[in-house]
Amino acid sequence: MPELPEVEIAARNLRAWTAGRRIVSIESDAAARRLFRPASPSAFSLALEGARFREVRRKGKQLLVRLEKGREPAGLLAHLGMTGKWLRRTDAPRRGALARERGAGRGAAGGEPPRFSRVRFRLDDGAVLHFVDLRLFGRLRAVPGARFEEVREIAALGPDPLEDGIDPVRLLAGLARSRLPVKVRLLDQRLLPGVGNIQASEALFRARIDPRRRSDAIALPEARALARAILASVRESIAREEGPEIAYVEEAGAENPFLVYAREGERCPRCRRARIERLVQAQRSTFFCPRCQPLG
């Protein structure tokens, strides 16, 4: 599942792939209609075809792409959802192949497109950007004038941990306003945009904080440790990624690089005595060491 590190890699890849490039055409398959909610695929294509890429930013788990169409700015807001990815293929379309690809849902001439390619952006250098999404929980939205600050879900986000850092005092104040378990509170994107289920579990383990602790019971020294742990986990996750073919830990055959996430029953990598336990919080799995992260 993409969180801040995976979305940061996606932003870096898009910057490298699209610098100065123009969108020649946008194609989508029938199942992709859900990705454009509440707009339609045709309205999305009309808004962005012919536009030239100017800037790619990230805010939490959101990708904010600024383009220019004529002399007017245009915006693309992308969210990867649970299984979304951006992939690039260099195969240019052959004459006569484009119509067949549209009919068959294919995205790259001369070979099979990535599996679950839902939307294809054909660029003026012959490359094809594929928005791949197995479960169709992602979202692609055209933003008139690239006015991202007017989009409600963007305006609601707090400071980005990677771009803005984490102020322990602000973090403590945000935790103190809630009686929820600290793990659940960390998932609030108004507090720490980009931190999701994986990073929250990993950071709490690093900071030696039990995920069941009430948020308003966290003290300032613990908030400082938690801020350091979140940034360390995020930066290590980014450093591990090599190349554009990101594999999520939930995918078949993918290696698990995390300390505790999805390691139920394994020995704790720190104390080597207790075994990692799993519990469900807010309908999501939490992993922790009962010895290193004592509740009382």
Coordinates of C-alpha atoms in Angstrom, one line a residue:
M1 CA 0.0 0.0 0.0
P2 CA 1.6 3.3 -1.0
E3 CA 2.5 5.7 1.8
L4 CA 4.7 8.8 1.9
P5 CA 7.9 6.9 0.8
E6 CA 6.3 5.3 -2.2
V7 CA 4.5 8.5 -3.3
E8 CA 7.8 10.4 -3.0
I9 CA 9.5 7.9 -5.3
A10 CA 6.6 8.3 -7.7
A11 CA 7.0 12.1 -7.7
R12 CA 10.7 11.8 -8.4
N13 CA 10.1 9.4 -11.2
L14 CA 7.5 11.6 -12.8
R15 CA 9.8 14.6 -12.6
A16 CA 12.5 12.7 -14.5
W17 CA 10.1 11.2 -17.0
T18 CA 8.0 14.2 -17.9
A19 CA 10.3 17.3 -17.7
G20 CA 9.2 19.5 -20.6
R21 CA 7.2 16.8 -22.2
R22 CA 3.7 17.3 -23.7
I23 CA 0.7 15.0 -23.4
V24 CA -0.3 13.9 -26.9
S25 CA -3.2 11.7 -25.9
I26 CA -4.9 10.1 -22.9
E27 CA -6.5 6.7 -23.1
S28 CA -8.3 4.6 -20.5
D29 CA -10.1 1.3 -20.3
A30 CA -13.8 0.9 -19.2
A31 CA -12.9 0.0 -15.6
A32 CA -10.9 3.2 -15.2
R33 CA -14.1 5.3 -15.1
R34 CA -14.0 5.0 -11.3
L35 CA -10.6 6.7 -11.1
F36 CA -12.0 9.9 -12.5
R37 CA -14.8 10.3 -10.0
P38 CA -16.8 12.5 -10.0
A39 CA -15.7 13.6 -13.5
S40 CA -15.7 11.5 -16.7
P41 CA -12.8 10.1 -18.7
S42 CA -13.6 12.3 -21.6
A43 CA -13.7 15.5 -19.5
F44 CA -10.3 14.5 -18.0
S45 CA -8.8 14.0 -21.4
L46 CA -10.2 17.2 -22.8
A47 CA -8.7 19.2 -19.9
L48 CA -5.2 17.7 -20.1
E49 CA -4.5 16.6 -23.7
G50 CA -2.0 18.9 -25.3
A51 CA -0.7 20.2 -22.0
R52 CA 3.0 20.4 -21.2
F53 CA 4.5 19.3 -17.8
R54 CA 6.0 22.0 -15.7
E55 CA 6.2 20.8 -12.1
V56 CA 5.6 17.7 -10.0
R57 CA 5.1 18.1 -6.2
R58 CA 4.0 15.8 -3.4
K59 CA 1.9 16.6 -0.4
G60 CA 1.4 13.7 1.9
K61 CA 0.1 10.9 -0.3
Q62 CA -1.1 13.3 -3.0
L63 CA 0.7 14.1 -6.2
L64 CA 0.3 17.6 -7.5
V65 CA 1.3 18.0 -11.2
R66 CA 1.3 21.5 -12.7
L67 CA 1.0 21.6 -16.5
E68 CA 0.6 24.4 -19.1
K69 CA -1.9 24.3 -21.8
G70 CA -1.4 27.1 -24.2
R71 CA -0.6 29.9 -21.9
E72 CA -2.9 28.7 -19.2
P73 CA -2.0 26.5 -16.2
A74 CA -3.6 23.2 -15.8
G75 CA -3.4 20.7 -12.9
L76 CA -3.4 17.0 -12.4
L77 CA -4.1 15.7 -8.9
A78 CA -3.2 12.0 -8.5
H79 CA -3.7 9.7 -5.5
L80 CA -2.4 6.1 -5.7
G81 CA -5.1 4.7 -3.5
M82 CA -4.2 1.2 -2.3
T83 CA -2.5 -0.4 -5.3
G84 CA -1.7 2.5 -7.7
K85 CA 1.6 3.0 -9.5
W86 CA 3.1 5.1 -12.3
L87 CA 5.2 3.2 -14.8
R88 CA 6.9 4.3 -18.0
R89 CA 7.3 2.3 -21.2
T90 CA 9.3 3.5 -24.2
D91 CA 7.5 1.7 -27.0
A92 CA 6.0 4.2 -29.4
P93 CA 2.7 3.4 -31.1
R94 CA 2.8 1.9 -34.6
R95 CA 0.4 3.2 -37.3
G96 CA -2.8 1.3 -37.1
A97 CA -2.0 -0.2 -33.7
L98 CA -3.5 2.6 -31.7
A99 CA -7.1 1.8 -32.6
R100 CA -6.5 -1.9 -31.8
E101 CA -5.0 -1.0 -28.4
R102 CA -7.9 1.2 -27.5
G103 CA -10.3 -1.6 -28.3
A104 CA -8.3 -4.2 -26.4
G105 CA -7.2 -1.9 -23.5
R106 CA -3.5 -2.1 -24.4
G107 CA -1.2 0.6 -23.5
A108 CA 2.1 0.1 -25.3
A109 CA 2.7 -0.9 -28.9
G110 CA 5.1 -3.7 -29.6
G111 CA 4.3 -5.6 -26.5
E112 CA 2.1 -6.1 -23.5
P113 CA 1.4 -3.1 -21.3
P114 CA 2.0 -3.4 -17.5
R115 CA -0.7 -5.6 -15.9
F116 CA -3.7 -3.6 -14.7
S117 CA -2.7 -0.5 -16.7
R118 CA -5.9 1.6 -16.5
V119 CA -4.9 4.9 -18.0
R120 CA -2.2 5.7 -20.6
F121 CA -0.6 9.1 -21.1
R122 CA 1.2 9.2 -24.5
L123 CA 3.9 11.8 -24.5
D124 CA 5.6 13.6 -27.4
D125 CA 8.8 11.7 -27.0
G126 CA 7.1 8.4 -27.8
A127 CA 7.0 7.2 -24.2
V128 CA 3.8 6.1 -22.5
L129 CA 3.0 6.7 -18.8
H130 CA 0.8 4.0 -17.4
F131 CA -1.3 4.6 -14.3
V132 CA -1.6 1.0 -13.0
D133 CA -4.1 0.2 -10.3
L134 CA -5.3 -3.3 -9.5
R135 CA -8.1 -2.4 -7.0
L136 CA -9.2 0.9 -8.6
F137 CA -9.1 2.9 -5.3
G138 CA -6.7 5.5 -6.9
R139 CA -7.9 8.8 -8.2
L140 CA -7.0 11.1 -11.1
R141 CA -8.5 14.6 -11.2
A142 CA -8.0 17.6 -13.5
V143 CA -7.7 20.8 -11.4
P144 CA -8.6 23.9 -13.4
G145 CA -5.8 26.5 -13.2
A146 CA -3.7 24.2 -11.1
R147 CA -5.4 25.8 -8.1
F148 CA -4.6 22.9 -5.7
E149 CA -5.0 25.0 -2.6
E150 CA -8.8 25.2 -3.4
V151 CA -9.1 21.4 -3.3
R152 CA -10.7 20.4 0.0
E153 CA -8.5 17.3 0.7
I154 CA -5.3 19.3 0.0
A155 CA -6.3 22.3 2.1
A156 CA -7.0 20.0 5.0
L157 CA -3.5 18.4 5.1
G158 CA -1.0 19.3 7.8
P159 CA 2.7 20.1 7.3
D160 CA 4.4 17.4 5.2
P161 CA 6.8 15.4 7.4
L162 CA 9.5 15.1 4.7
E163 CA 9.2 18.6 3.2
D164 CA 8.5 20.6 6.4
G165 CA 9.9 18.4 9.1
I166 CA 8.0 17.3 12.3
D167 CA 7.8 19.8 15.2
P168 CA 7.5 17.6 18.3
V169 CA 5.6 20.3 20.2
R170 CA 3.0 20.5 17.4
L171 CA 2.9 16.7 17.2
L172 CA 2.3 16.5 21.0
A173 CA -0.5 19.1 20.8
G174 CA -2.1 17.1 18.0
L175 CA -1.9 13.9 20.0
A176 CA -3.2 15.6 23.2
R177 CA -6.5 16.6 21.4
S178 CA -7.5 12.9 21.0
R179 CA -8.2 10.0 23.3
L180 CA -7.8 7.5 20.4
P181 CA -5.0 5.0 20.6
V182 CA -1.8 6.7 19.4
K183 CA -1.4 4.4 16.4
V184 CA -4.9 5.3 15.1
R185 CA -4.3 9.0 15.8
L186 CA -1.1 8.9 13.7
L187 CA -3.1 8.0 10.6
D188 CA -4.9 11.3 10.7
Q189 CA -3.7 13.1 7.5
R190 CA -4.4 16.5 9.1
L191 CA -1.7 15.7 11.7
L192 CA 1.0 13.8 9.6
P193 CA 0.1 13.6 5.9
G194 CA 1.6 10.7 4.2
V195 CA 2.0 8.5 7.4
G196 CA 0.0 5.4 6.9
N197 CA -0.5 2.0 8.5
I198 CA 3.0 0.7 7.8
Q199 CA 5.0 3.8 8.8
A200 CA 2.9 4.3 12.0
S201 CA 3.7 0.7 13.1
E202 CA 7.4 1.0 12.3
A203 CA 7.8 4.4 14.0
L204 CA 6.1 3.4 17.2
F205 CA 8.4 0.3 17.4
R206 CA 11.4 2.5 16.9
A207 CA 10.2 4.9 19.5
R208 CA 9.3 2.1 22.0
I209 CA 5.7 3.3 22.3
D210 CA 2.8 0.8 22.7
P211 CA 0.4 1.4 19.8
R212 CA -2.5 1.0 22.3
R213 CA -1.5 4.0 24.4
R214 CA -4.0 6.8 24.5
S215 CA -2.8 9.7 22.4
D216 CA -3.4 12.3 25.1
A217 CA -1.1 10.2 27.5
I218 CA 2.0 10.8 25.3
A219 CA 4.6 13.0 27.0
L220 CA 6.9 15.5 25.2
P221 CA 10.1 13.2 25.4
E222 CA 8.0 10.5 23.7
A223 CA 6.7 12.9 21.1
R224 CA 10.3 13.9 20.3
A225 CA 11.3 10.2 20.0
L226 CA 8.3 9.6 17.8
A227 CA 9.1 12.5 15.5
R228 CA 12.6 11.2 15.0
A229 CA 11.4 7.6 14.5
I230 CA 8.9 8.7 11.8
L231 CA 11.5 10.6 9.8
A232 CA 14.0 7.8 10.2
S233 CA 11.6 5.2 9.0
V234 CA 10.4 7.3 6.0
R235 CA 13.9 8.1 4.9
E236 CA 15.1 4.5 5.2
S237 CA 12.1 3.4 3.1
I238 CA 12.9 5.9 0.4
A239 CA 16.6 4.9 0.4
R240 CA 15.6 1.2 -0.1
E241 CA 13.7 1.9 -3.3
E242 CA 15.7 1.3 -6.5
G243 CA 14.3 2.1 -9.9
P244 CA 10.7 2.8 -11.0
E245 CA 9.2 -0.7 -10.5
I246 CA 8.1 -0.3 -6.9
A247 CA 6.8 -3.5 -5.3
Y248 CA 4.4 -3.2 -2.4
V249 CA 5.0 -5.6 0.5
E250 CA 1.5 -7.0 0.1
E251 CA 2.3 -8.1 -3.5
A252 CA 3.0 -11.8 -4.2
G253 CA 6.7 -12.5 -4.1
A254 CA 7.7 -9.1 -2.7
E255 CA 10.3 -9.0 0.1
N256 CA 9.4 -7.6 3.5
P257 CA 12.0 -4.9 4.4
F258 CA 10.2 -3.7 7.6
L259 CA 11.2 -4.3 11.2
V260 CA 7.8 -5.3 12.5
Y261 CA 5.1 -4.8 9.9
A262 CA 3.6 -8.1 8.7
R263 CA 6.0 -10.0 10.9
E264 CA 3.5 -11.6 13.3
G265 CA 5.1 -14.5 15.2
E266 CA 8.7 -13.7 14.3
R267 CA 11.2 -12.8 17.0
C268 CA 11.6 -9.1 17.7
P269 CA 14.6 -7.8 15.8
R270 CA 15.7 -5.7 18.8
C271 CA 15.2 -7.7 22.0
R272 CA 15.3 -11.1 20.2
R273 CA 13.2 -12.5 23.1
A274 CA 9.6 -11.6 22.5
R275 CA 7.6 -12.4 19.3
I276 CA 5.9 -9.8 17.2
E277 CA 2.2 -9.6 17.9
R278 CA -0.6 -8.4 15.7
L279 CA -3.8 -6.6 16.7
V280 CA -6.5 -4.8 14.8
Q281 CA -7.1 -1.1 15.3
A282 CA -9.6 0.9 13.3
Q283 CA -9.9 -2.1 11.0
R284 CA -6.2 -2.1 10.2
S285 CA -3.4 -4.4 11.3
T286 CA -0.9 -3.2 13.9
F287 CA 2.3 -5.0 14.6
F288 CA 4.4 -4.5 17.8
C289 CA 6.7 -6.1 20.3
P290 CA 5.0 -6.5 23.7
R291 CA 8.4 -6.4 25.5
C292 CA 10.0 -3.4 23.7
Q293 CA 6.7 -1.5 23.7
P294 CA 5.2 -2.0 27.1
L295 CA 1.7 -0.7 27.7
G296 CA 2.1 0.2 31.3

